[in-house]
Amino acid sequence: MGQGLVPPGEVTEVRAARTLVIAPHFDDELFGCGGLIAKLVDGGGRVEVLHLSDSTGGAETGGGDDYAERRRLEAERGLAVLGVTDLHLAGLPDGRLEHHLEEAAAAIRERLLAGPFDLVLAPSPLEASADHRAAFAALHRVLTPLRGGTPLDDAVARLEILLYEVNHPAYPDLLVDVGAVVDRLARAIEQHVSQLALHNYRDAILGLRRHRTLSLPPSVTAAEGFCRLTADDFRTRSLAGLVRALGGVPE
């Protein structure tokens, strides 16, 4: 896990037969790892997305059930552009995931038991959003007590976890070339009309992918950055210890 502050000088090809993406809101999966999702699907893999919150929004949007349903439909359309149709919804309160960690952990545990999965994509604990950090904390709550001999232990025995970045750059130790799918990712992001009316997420997200090419050869025009963990990292480190190991400061 980790290699310090310097990003890799080469890309890594990530393959998985079955992947679970943990997304706090109805867009984080595209914003954080949409390019890798497209590549996994193109490679014949099955990708499932678990949205933890109901995405009802806050003061910025006015919120409400109608808004949440609009965002859910946008997520369906965006993921369909990438070839993903397996969506699961925990329906927890938007902006309050840190107060619903056990429910979030239960939703993650349920999906993992429906596996086995080869790969989990989850938000980095270095994220600016409290909901994003809470999603990581919920995953830690699921994996840290495992010591062998339970159905969940068997389900995650060979699990790889990649942490994605959305609203706070992390310190990636793995870069994925997404240049071949970046146009498709842009079309997927454009399905989130409600969010693009608030901020220019499309250019920001694509700009981060261009930024991630700075340590790579000129032939790579877009890349996504990840921090790579295993289930053992969660078993052997506290939540605060993992945050420190990833370059952050525990809350």
Coordinates of C-alpha atoms in Angstrom, one line a residue:
M1 CA 0.0 0.0 0.0
G2 CA 1.3 3.4 -1.0
Q3 CA 4.6 4.7 -2.3
G4 CA 4.8 8.2 -0.8
L5 CA 3.8 11.4 -2.5
V6 CA 5.2 10.7 -6.0
P7 CA 2.6 9.3 -8.5
P8 CA 3.5 6.3 -10.6
G9 CA 5.4 6.8 -13.9
E10 CA 3.5 4.0 -15.7
V11 CA -0.1 2.9 -16.0
T12 CA -1.6 -0.4 -14.7
E13 CA -4.2 -2.5 -16.4
V14 CA -6.9 -3.4 -14.0
R15 CA -9.0 -6.5 -14.7
A16 CA -11.9 -8.0 -12.6
A17 CA -14.6 -10.4 -13.4
R18 CA -17.0 -8.8 -10.9
T19 CA -16.7 -5.3 -9.4
L20 CA -18.7 -3.5 -6.7
V21 CA -18.6 0.3 -6.7
I22 CA -19.5 2.1 -3.5
A23 CA -20.9 5.5 -4.3
P24 CA -22.1 8.0 -1.6
H25 CA -24.3 9.9 -4.1
F26 CA -25.8 9.5 -7.5
D27 CA -22.8 10.7 -9.5
D28 CA -19.7 9.8 -7.5
E29 CA -19.1 6.5 -9.4
L30 CA -18.7 8.5 -12.7
F31 CA -16.8 11.4 -11.2
G32 CA -14.4 9.1 -9.3
C33 CA -13.9 6.0 -11.4
G34 CA -16.1 6.2 -14.5
G35 CA -13.3 5.6 -16.9
L36 CA -12.2 2.4 -15.1
I37 CA -15.8 1.3 -14.9
A38 CA -16.1 1.6 -18.7
K39 CA -12.9 -0.4 -19.2
L40 CA -14.0 -3.1 -16.9
V41 CA -17.3 -3.5 -18.8
D42 CA -15.5 -3.4 -22.1
G43 CA -13.3 -6.2 -20.9
G44 CA -16.3 -8.4 -20.2
G45 CA -16.5 -7.7 -16.4
R46 CA -19.7 -7.3 -14.4
V47 CA -19.9 -4.0 -12.5
E48 CA -22.5 -3.3 -9.8
V49 CA -23.0 0.1 -8.1
L50 CA -24.2 0.6 -4.6
H51 CA -25.5 4.2 -3.9
L52 CA -25.5 4.8 -0.2
S53 CA -27.5 8.0 0.1
D54 CA -30.9 9.1 -1.3
S55 CA -29.2 12.2 -2.8
T56 CA -32.0 14.5 -1.8
G57 CA -29.6 17.4 -1.8
G58 CA -29.3 20.3 0.6
A59 CA -29.8 24.0 0.8
E60 CA -28.1 24.5 -2.6
T61 CA -30.7 22.5 -4.4
G62 CA -33.9 22.7 -2.3
G63 CA -33.8 18.9 -1.9
G64 CA -36.9 16.8 -1.8
D65 CA -38.2 13.5 -3.1
D66 CA -38.7 14.8 -6.6
Y67 CA -35.1 16.0 -6.8
A68 CA -33.9 12.6 -5.5
E69 CA -35.9 10.7 -8.1
R70 CA -34.5 13.0 -10.8
R71 CA -31.0 12.3 -9.7
R72 CA -31.6 8.5 -9.5
L73 CA -32.8 8.6 -13.1
E74 CA -29.8 10.6 -14.2
A75 CA -27.5 8.0 -12.5
E76 CA -29.3 5.2 -14.4
R77 CA -28.9 7.0 -17.7
G78 CA -25.2 7.9 -17.0
L79 CA -24.3 4.4 -16.0
A80 CA -26.2 2.9 -19.0
V81 CA -23.8 4.9 -21.3
L82 CA -21.0 2.9 -19.7
G83 CA -22.9 -0.4 -20.0
V84 CA -23.8 -0.7 -16.3
T85 CA -27.4 -1.7 -15.3
D86 CA -26.8 -3.3 -11.9
L87 CA -27.7 -0.6 -9.4
H88 CA -28.5 -0.9 -5.7
L89 CA -29.8 1.8 -3.4
A90 CA -29.4 1.9 0.4
G91 CA -31.5 5.1 0.6
L92 CA -29.7 6.7 3.6
P93 CA -30.0 10.4 4.3
D94 CA -27.9 12.6 2.1
G95 CA -25.4 14.7 4.0
R96 CA -25.7 12.5 7.1
L97 CA -24.0 9.3 6.3
E98 CA -21.6 9.7 9.2
H99 CA -24.6 9.4 11.5
H100 CA -25.7 6.2 9.7
L101 CA -22.5 4.2 9.6
E102 CA -24.0 0.9 10.8
E103 CA -26.8 1.1 8.2
A104 CA -24.2 1.9 5.5
A105 CA -22.0 -0.9 6.6
A106 CA -25.0 -3.3 6.5
A107 CA -25.7 -2.3 2.9
I108 CA -22.1 -2.9 1.9
R109 CA -22.0 -6.2 3.8
E110 CA -25.2 -7.4 2.1
R111 CA -23.7 -6.7 -1.4
L112 CA -20.4 -8.3 -0.6
L113 CA -22.2 -11.4 0.6
A114 CA -23.9 -11.5 -2.8
G115 CA -20.5 -11.9 -4.5
P116 CA -17.8 -13.0 -4.6
F117 CA -16.3 -9.8 -6.0
D118 CA -12.8 -9.5 -7.2
L119 CA -12.6 -5.7 -6.9
V120 CA -14.2 -2.9 -4.8
L121 CA -14.0 0.7 -5.8
A122 CA -14.7 3.1 -2.9
P123 CA -14.1 6.8 -2.0
S124 CA -10.8 7.8 -0.5
P125 CA -10.9 8.9 3.2
L126 CA -9.0 12.0 2.1
E127 CA -12.1 13.4 0.4
A128 CA -13.5 16.9 1.3
S129 CA -17.1 15.6 1.5
A130 CA -18.1 14.1 4.9
D131 CA -20.4 11.6 3.1
H132 CA -17.4 10.3 1.1
R133 CA -15.3 9.9 4.2
A134 CA -18.2 8.1 5.9
A135 CA -18.5 5.7 3.0
F136 CA -14.9 4.7 3.5
A137 CA -15.5 4.4 7.3
A138 CA -18.5 2.1 6.6
L139 CA -16.3 -0.1 4.5
H140 CA -13.7 -0.2 7.2
R141 CA -16.4 -1.2 9.7
V142 CA -17.3 -4.1 7.5
L143 CA -13.8 -5.4 6.8
T144 CA -11.9 -4.7 10.0
P145 CA -13.4 -7.4 12.3
L146 CA -12.8 -10.3 9.8
R147 CA -10.5 -12.9 11.1
G148 CA -11.5 -16.0 9.2
G149 CA -14.2 -18.6 9.3
T150 CA -17.3 -16.6 8.3
P151 CA -19.2 -16.4 5.0
L152 CA -18.0 -12.8 4.5
D153 CA -14.4 -13.8 5.1
D154 CA -14.7 -16.3 2.2
A155 CA -16.4 -13.7 0.1
V156 CA -13.6 -11.2 0.4
A157 CA -10.6 -13.6 0.6
R158 CA -9.1 -12.4 -2.7
L159 CA -10.7 -8.9 -2.7
E160 CA -8.7 -5.9 -4.0
I161 CA -9.9 -2.4 -3.0
L162 CA -9.1 0.7 -5.1
L163 CA -9.9 4.1 -3.6
Y164 CA -11.0 6.8 -6.0
E165 CA -10.8 10.6 -5.8
V166 CA -13.6 13.0 -6.5
N167 CA -13.3 16.4 -4.7
H168 CA -9.9 16.1 -3.2
P169 CA -6.8 14.8 -5.0
A170 CA -5.2 11.8 -3.2
Y171 CA -1.7 10.3 -3.4
P172 CA -2.3 7.5 -6.0
D173 CA -0.1 4.5 -6.2
L174 CA -1.9 3.2 -9.3
L175 CA -2.8 5.1 -12.5
V176 CA -5.2 3.7 -15.2
D177 CA -5.1 4.9 -18.8
V178 CA -8.7 6.0 -19.6
G179 CA -7.9 7.9 -22.8
A180 CA -9.8 5.4 -25.0
V181 CA -13.0 5.8 -23.0
V182 CA -12.9 9.5 -21.9
D183 CA -15.4 10.7 -24.6
R184 CA -17.9 8.1 -23.4
L185 CA -17.3 9.1 -19.8
A186 CA -18.0 12.7 -20.8
R187 CA -21.3 11.6 -22.3
A188 CA -22.2 9.8 -19.1
I189 CA -21.4 12.8 -17.0
E190 CA -23.6 14.9 -19.3
Q191 CA -26.6 12.8 -18.2
H192 CA -26.4 14.5 -14.7
V193 CA -28.2 17.6 -15.9
S194 CA -29.2 18.7 -12.4
Q195 CA -25.6 18.7 -11.2
L196 CA -24.2 20.4 -14.3
A197 CA -26.7 23.2 -13.7
L198 CA -24.9 23.8 -10.3
H199 CA -21.2 23.4 -11.2
N200 CA -19.1 22.6 -14.3
Y201 CA -18.4 19.1 -13.0
R202 CA -17.7 17.8 -16.5
D203 CA -14.7 20.0 -17.1
A204 CA -13.5 19.6 -13.6
I205 CA -13.6 15.8 -13.7
L206 CA -12.0 15.6 -17.1
G207 CA -9.4 18.1 -16.1
L208 CA -8.4 15.9 -13.1
R209 CA -7.9 13.0 -15.6
R210 CA -5.6 15.2 -17.7
H211 CA -3.7 16.3 -14.6
R212 CA -3.1 12.6 -13.7
T213 CA -1.1 12.2 -16.9
L214 CA 1.7 14.5 -15.7
S215 CA 3.9 11.6 -14.5
L216 CA 3.1 9.5 -17.6
P217 CA 4.3 9.3 -21.2
P218 CA 2.8 11.7 -23.7
S219 CA 0.8 8.9 -25.3
V220 CA -1.5 8.8 -22.3
T221 CA -4.0 11.6 -22.6
A222 CA -6.3 10.8 -19.7
A223 CA -5.8 8.8 -16.5
E224 CA -7.5 8.0 -13.3
G225 CA -5.7 7.7 -10.0
F226 CA -6.3 5.1 -7.3
C227 CA -4.9 4.0 -3.9
R228 CA -4.6 0.2 -3.8
L229 CA -5.6 -1.7 -0.6
T230 CA -6.4 -5.3 0.3
A231 CA -8.8 -6.7 2.9
D232 CA -5.8 -7.4 5.1
D233 CA -5.0 -3.6 5.2
F234 CA -8.4 -3.1 6.9
R235 CA -8.0 -6.1 9.2
T236 CA -4.6 -4.9 10.5
R237 CA -5.0 -1.1 10.7
S238 CA -7.4 1.2 12.5
L239 CA -9.4 3.7 10.6
A240 CA -7.1 6.5 11.8
G241 CA -4.1 4.4 10.9
L242 CA -5.3 3.8 7.4
V243 CA -6.0 7.5 6.9
R244 CA -2.5 8.3 8.0
A245 CA -1.0 5.7 5.8
L246 CA -2.8 7.2 2.8
G247 CA -1.4 10.6 3.5
G248 CA -4.2 12.2 5.5
V249 CA -4.9 13.5 9.0
P250 CA -7.5 11.6 11.0
E251 CA -10.5 13.6 12.2

